[in-house]
mmCIF file of C-alpha atoms in Angstrom:
data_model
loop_
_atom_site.group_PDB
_atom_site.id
_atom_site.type_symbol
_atom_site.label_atom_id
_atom_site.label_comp_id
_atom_site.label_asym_id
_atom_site.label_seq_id
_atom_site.Cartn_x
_atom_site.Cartn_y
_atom_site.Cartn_z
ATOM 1 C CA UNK Q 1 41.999 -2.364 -10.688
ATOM 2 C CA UNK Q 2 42.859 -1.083 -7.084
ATOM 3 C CA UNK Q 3 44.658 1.271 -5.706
ATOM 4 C CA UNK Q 4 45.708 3.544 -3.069
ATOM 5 C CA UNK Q 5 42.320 6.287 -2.439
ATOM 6 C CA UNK Q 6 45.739 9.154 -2.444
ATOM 7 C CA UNK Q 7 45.843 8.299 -5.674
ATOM 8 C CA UNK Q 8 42.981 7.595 -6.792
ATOM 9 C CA UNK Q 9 42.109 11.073 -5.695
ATOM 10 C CA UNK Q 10 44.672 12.661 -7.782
ATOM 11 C CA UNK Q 11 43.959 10.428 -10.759
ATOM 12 C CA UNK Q 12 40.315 11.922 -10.517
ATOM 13 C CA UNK Q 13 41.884 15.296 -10.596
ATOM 14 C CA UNK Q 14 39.863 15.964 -6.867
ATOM 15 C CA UNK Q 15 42.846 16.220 -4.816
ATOM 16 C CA UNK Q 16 46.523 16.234 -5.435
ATOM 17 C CA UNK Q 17 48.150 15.136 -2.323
ATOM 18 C CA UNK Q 18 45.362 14.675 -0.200
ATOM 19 C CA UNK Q 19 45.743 13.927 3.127
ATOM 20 C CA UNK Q 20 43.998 10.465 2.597
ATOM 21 C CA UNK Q 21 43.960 6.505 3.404
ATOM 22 C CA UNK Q 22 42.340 3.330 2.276
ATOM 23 C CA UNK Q 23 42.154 1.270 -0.523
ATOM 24 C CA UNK Q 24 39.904 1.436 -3.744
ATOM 25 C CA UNK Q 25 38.623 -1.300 -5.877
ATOM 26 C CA UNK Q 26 36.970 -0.679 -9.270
ATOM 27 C CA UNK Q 27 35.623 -3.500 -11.639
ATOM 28 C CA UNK Q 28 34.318 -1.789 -14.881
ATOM 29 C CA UNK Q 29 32.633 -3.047 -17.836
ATOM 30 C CA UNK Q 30 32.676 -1.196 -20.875
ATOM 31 C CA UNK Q 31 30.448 -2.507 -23.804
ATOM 32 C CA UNK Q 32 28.624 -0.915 -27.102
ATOM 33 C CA UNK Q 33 29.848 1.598 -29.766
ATOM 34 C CA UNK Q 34 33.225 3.438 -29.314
ATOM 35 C CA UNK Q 35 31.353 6.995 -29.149
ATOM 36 C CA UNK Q 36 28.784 6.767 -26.971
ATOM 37 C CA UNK Q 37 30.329 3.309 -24.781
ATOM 38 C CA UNK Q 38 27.739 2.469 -21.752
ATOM 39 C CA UNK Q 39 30.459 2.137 -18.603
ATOM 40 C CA UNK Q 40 28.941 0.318 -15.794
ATOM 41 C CA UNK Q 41 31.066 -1.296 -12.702
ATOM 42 C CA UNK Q 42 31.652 -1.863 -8.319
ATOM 43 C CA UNK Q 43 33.448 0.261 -6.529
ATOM 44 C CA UNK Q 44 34.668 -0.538 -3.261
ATOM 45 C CA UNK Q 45 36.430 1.145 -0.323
ATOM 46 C CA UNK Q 46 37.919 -0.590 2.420
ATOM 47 C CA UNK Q 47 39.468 1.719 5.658
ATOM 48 C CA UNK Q 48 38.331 4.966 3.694
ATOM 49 C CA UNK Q 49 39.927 8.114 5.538
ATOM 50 C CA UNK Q 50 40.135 11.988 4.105
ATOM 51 C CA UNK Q 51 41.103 14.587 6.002
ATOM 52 C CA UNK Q 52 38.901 14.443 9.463
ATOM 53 C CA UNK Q 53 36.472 12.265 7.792
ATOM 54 C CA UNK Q 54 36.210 8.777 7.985
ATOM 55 C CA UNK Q 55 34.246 6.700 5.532
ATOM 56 C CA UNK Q 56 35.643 3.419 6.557
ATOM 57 C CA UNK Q 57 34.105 0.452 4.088
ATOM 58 C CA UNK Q 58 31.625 0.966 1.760
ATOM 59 C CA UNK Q 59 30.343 -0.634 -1.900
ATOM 60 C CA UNK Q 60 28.764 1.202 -4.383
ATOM 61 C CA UNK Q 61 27.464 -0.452 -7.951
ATOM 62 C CA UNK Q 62 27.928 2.881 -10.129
ATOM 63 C CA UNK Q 63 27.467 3.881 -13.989
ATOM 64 C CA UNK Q 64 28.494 6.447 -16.244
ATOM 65 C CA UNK Q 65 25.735 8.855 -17.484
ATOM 66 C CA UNK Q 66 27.629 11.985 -19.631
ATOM 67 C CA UNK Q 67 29.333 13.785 -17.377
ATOM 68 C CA UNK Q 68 27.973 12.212 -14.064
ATOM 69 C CA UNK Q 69 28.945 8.970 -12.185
ATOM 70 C CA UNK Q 70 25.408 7.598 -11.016
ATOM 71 C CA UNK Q 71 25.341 5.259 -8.122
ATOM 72 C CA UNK Q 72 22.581 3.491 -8.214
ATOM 73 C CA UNK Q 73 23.610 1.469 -5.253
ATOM 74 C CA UNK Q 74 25.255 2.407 -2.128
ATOM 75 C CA UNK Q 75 26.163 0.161 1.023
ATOM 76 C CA UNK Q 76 27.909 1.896 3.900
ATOM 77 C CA UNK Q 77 27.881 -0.721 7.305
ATOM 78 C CA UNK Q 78 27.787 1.482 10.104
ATOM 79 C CA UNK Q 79 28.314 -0.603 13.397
ATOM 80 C CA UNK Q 80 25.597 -2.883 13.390
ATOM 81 C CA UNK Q 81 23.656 -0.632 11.240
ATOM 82 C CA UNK Q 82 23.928 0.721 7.394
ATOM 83 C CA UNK Q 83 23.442 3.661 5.304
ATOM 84 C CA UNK Q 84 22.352 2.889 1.864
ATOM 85 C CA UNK Q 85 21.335 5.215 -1.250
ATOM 86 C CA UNK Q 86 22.090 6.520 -4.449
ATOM 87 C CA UNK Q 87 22.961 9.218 -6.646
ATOM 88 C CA UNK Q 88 25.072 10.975 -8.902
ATOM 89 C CA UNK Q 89 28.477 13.507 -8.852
ATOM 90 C CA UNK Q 90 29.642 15.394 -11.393
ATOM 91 C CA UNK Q 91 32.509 14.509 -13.011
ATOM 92 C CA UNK Q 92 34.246 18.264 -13.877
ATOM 93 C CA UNK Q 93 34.687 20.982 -11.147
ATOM 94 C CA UNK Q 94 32.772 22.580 -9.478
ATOM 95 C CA UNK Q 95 31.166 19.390 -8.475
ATOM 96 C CA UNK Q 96 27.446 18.418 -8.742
ATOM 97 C CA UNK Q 97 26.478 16.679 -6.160
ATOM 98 C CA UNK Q 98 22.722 14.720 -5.533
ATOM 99 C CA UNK Q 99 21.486 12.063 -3.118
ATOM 100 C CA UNK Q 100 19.047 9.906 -1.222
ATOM 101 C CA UNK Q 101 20.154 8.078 1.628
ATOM 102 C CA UNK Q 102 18.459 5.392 3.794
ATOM 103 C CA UNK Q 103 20.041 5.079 7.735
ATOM 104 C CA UNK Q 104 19.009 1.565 9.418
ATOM 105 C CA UNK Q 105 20.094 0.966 12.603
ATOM 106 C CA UNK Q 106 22.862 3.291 12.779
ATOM 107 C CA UNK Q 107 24.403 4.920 15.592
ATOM 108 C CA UNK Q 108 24.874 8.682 16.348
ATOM 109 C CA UNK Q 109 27.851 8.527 18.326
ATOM 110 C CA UNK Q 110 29.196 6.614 15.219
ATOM 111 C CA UNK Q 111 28.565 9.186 12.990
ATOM 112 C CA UNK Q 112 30.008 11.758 14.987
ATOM 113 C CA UNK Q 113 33.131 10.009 15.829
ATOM 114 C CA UNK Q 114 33.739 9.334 11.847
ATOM 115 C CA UNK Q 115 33.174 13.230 11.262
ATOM 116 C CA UNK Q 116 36.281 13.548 14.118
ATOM 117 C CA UNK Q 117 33.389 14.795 16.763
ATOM 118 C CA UNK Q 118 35.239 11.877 19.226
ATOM 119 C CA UNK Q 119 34.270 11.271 22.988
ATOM 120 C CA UNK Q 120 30.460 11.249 22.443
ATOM 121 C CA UNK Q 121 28.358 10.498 25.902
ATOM 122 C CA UNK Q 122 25.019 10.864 24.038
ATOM 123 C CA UNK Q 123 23.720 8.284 21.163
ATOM 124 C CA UNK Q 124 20.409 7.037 19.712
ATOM 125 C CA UNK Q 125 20.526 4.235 17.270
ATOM 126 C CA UNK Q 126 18.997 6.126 14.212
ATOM 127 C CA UNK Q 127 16.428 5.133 11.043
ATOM 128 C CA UNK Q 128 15.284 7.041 8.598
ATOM 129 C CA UNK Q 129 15.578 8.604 4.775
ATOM 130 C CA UNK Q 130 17.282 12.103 3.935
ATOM 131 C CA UNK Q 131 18.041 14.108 0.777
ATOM 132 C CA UNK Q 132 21.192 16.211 -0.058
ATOM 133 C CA UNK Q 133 22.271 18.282 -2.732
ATOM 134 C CA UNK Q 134 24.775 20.563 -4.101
ATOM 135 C CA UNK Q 135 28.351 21.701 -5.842
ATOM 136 C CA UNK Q 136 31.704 21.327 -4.276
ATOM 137 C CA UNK Q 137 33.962 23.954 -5.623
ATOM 138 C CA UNK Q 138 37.818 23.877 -6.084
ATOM 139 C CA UNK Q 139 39.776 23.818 -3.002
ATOM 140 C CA UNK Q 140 40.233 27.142 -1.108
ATOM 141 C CA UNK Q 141 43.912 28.797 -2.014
ATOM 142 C CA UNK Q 142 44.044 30.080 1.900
ATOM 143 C CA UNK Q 143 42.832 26.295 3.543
ATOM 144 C CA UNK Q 144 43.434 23.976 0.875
ATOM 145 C CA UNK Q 145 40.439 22.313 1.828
ATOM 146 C CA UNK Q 146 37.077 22.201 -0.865
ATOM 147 C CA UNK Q 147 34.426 24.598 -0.244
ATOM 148 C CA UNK Q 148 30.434 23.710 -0.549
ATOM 149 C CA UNK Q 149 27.323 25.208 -1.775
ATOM 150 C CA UNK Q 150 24.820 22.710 -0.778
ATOM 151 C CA UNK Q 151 20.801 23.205 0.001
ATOM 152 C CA UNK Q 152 19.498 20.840 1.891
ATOM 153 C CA UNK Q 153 16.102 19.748 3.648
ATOM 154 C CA UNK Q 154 16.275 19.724 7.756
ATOM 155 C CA UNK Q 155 16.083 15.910 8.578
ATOM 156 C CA UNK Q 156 12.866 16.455 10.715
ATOM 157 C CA UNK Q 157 12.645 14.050 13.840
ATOM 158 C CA UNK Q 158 9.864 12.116 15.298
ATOM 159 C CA UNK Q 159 9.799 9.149 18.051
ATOM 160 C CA UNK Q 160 7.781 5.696 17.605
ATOM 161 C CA UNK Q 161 8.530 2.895 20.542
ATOM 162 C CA UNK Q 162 12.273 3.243 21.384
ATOM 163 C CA UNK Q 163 13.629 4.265 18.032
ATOM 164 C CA UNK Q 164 13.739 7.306 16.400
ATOM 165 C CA UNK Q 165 12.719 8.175 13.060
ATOM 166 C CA UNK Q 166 14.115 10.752 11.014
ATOM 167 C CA UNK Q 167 11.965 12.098 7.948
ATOM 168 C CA UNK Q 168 13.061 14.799 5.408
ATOM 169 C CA UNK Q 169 10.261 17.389 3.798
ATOM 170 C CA UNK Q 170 8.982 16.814 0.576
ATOM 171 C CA UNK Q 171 10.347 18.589 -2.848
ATOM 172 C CA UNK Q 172 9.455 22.128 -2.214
ATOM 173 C CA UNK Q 173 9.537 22.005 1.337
ATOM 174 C CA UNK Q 174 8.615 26.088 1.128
ATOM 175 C CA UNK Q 175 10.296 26.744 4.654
ATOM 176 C CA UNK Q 176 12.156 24.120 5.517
ATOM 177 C CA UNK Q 177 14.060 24.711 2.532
ATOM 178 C CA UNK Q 178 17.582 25.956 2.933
ATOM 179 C CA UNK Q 179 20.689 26.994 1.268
ATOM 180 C CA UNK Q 180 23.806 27.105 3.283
ATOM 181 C CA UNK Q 181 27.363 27.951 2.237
ATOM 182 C CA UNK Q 182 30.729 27.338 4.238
ATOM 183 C CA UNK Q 183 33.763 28.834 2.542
ATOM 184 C CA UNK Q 184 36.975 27.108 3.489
ATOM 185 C CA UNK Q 185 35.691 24.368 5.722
ATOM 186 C CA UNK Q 186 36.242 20.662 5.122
ATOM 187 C CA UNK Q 187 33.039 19.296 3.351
ATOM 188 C CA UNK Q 188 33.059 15.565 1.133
#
């Protein structure tokens, strides 16, 4: 099935109207016992936009584990580089949210231009491996826009040759642990 990601967004029950573009393409299969069916499938987005942020393409191979979507694997070309993970999101609000990401290759002013930051004059092409976590709540009833709770580990940098490498703390990172919130600002 495919549709419009508008839709697909209010289908989901994530956002009615949402100021969104691109198209979605889910292939499912569904086999075993009527109660307890094991739902795997591809999902693919092709010119992804929502709000100020811009996805663009990506493919994800995804199944259904009680009330999570699991992606066990994520391809995201950035440029001439790619992101790449997995992970899972909840599937009732407020939304749980858990992943490991892999950057090859990609390009900071990239990034920055797909989170609306446009007009960059400083890159690096970027590798490395990161870890994020957290809920996103309902939207907020003065922006309309979803609020986050999310902890994170600081990406922690460090150079080798020409390229830099980003590396995130170990579980229990002590310090380097944080938990942030931003009420009323954009967050996917």
């Amino acid at each position: 099935a495919s549709g419009p990601l508008r839709d697909v967004l209010a289908l989901a029950r994530i956002a009615r109207d949402a100021d969104a573009e691109g198209k979605v393409t889910v292939e499912a299969r569904i086999t075993g016992p009527a109660p307890r069916p094991d739902v795997t499938g591809k999902v693919r987005l092709e010119g992804g936009r929502v709000a100020w942020f811009t996805p663009g393409d990506l493919r994800a191979d995804v199944h259904l584990a009680g009330r999570s979507l699991v992606v066990d694997r994520l391809e995201w070309p950035y440029g001439a580089g790619k992101v790449s993970g997995r992970g899972s999101v909840g599937l009732a609000l407020p939304v749980p949210l858990e992943a490991e990401v892999e950057l090859d290759g990609v390009d900071l002013a990239e990034i920055l231009e797909r989170v609306d930051v446009t007009g960059s004059w400083v890159t690096v092409k970027l590798d490395g491996e990161g870890r994020i976590g957290g809920t996103l709540a309902p939207p907020s009833a003065e922006t309309g826009t979803p609020r986050c709770r999310h902890s994170c580990a600081p990406i922690t940098p460090s150079s080798s040759r020409s390229e830099t490498r980003l590396r995130s703390p170990s579980a229990g990172a002590g310090p380097y642990a944080k938990t942030l919130e931003k009420v009323g600002a954009p967050c996917i």
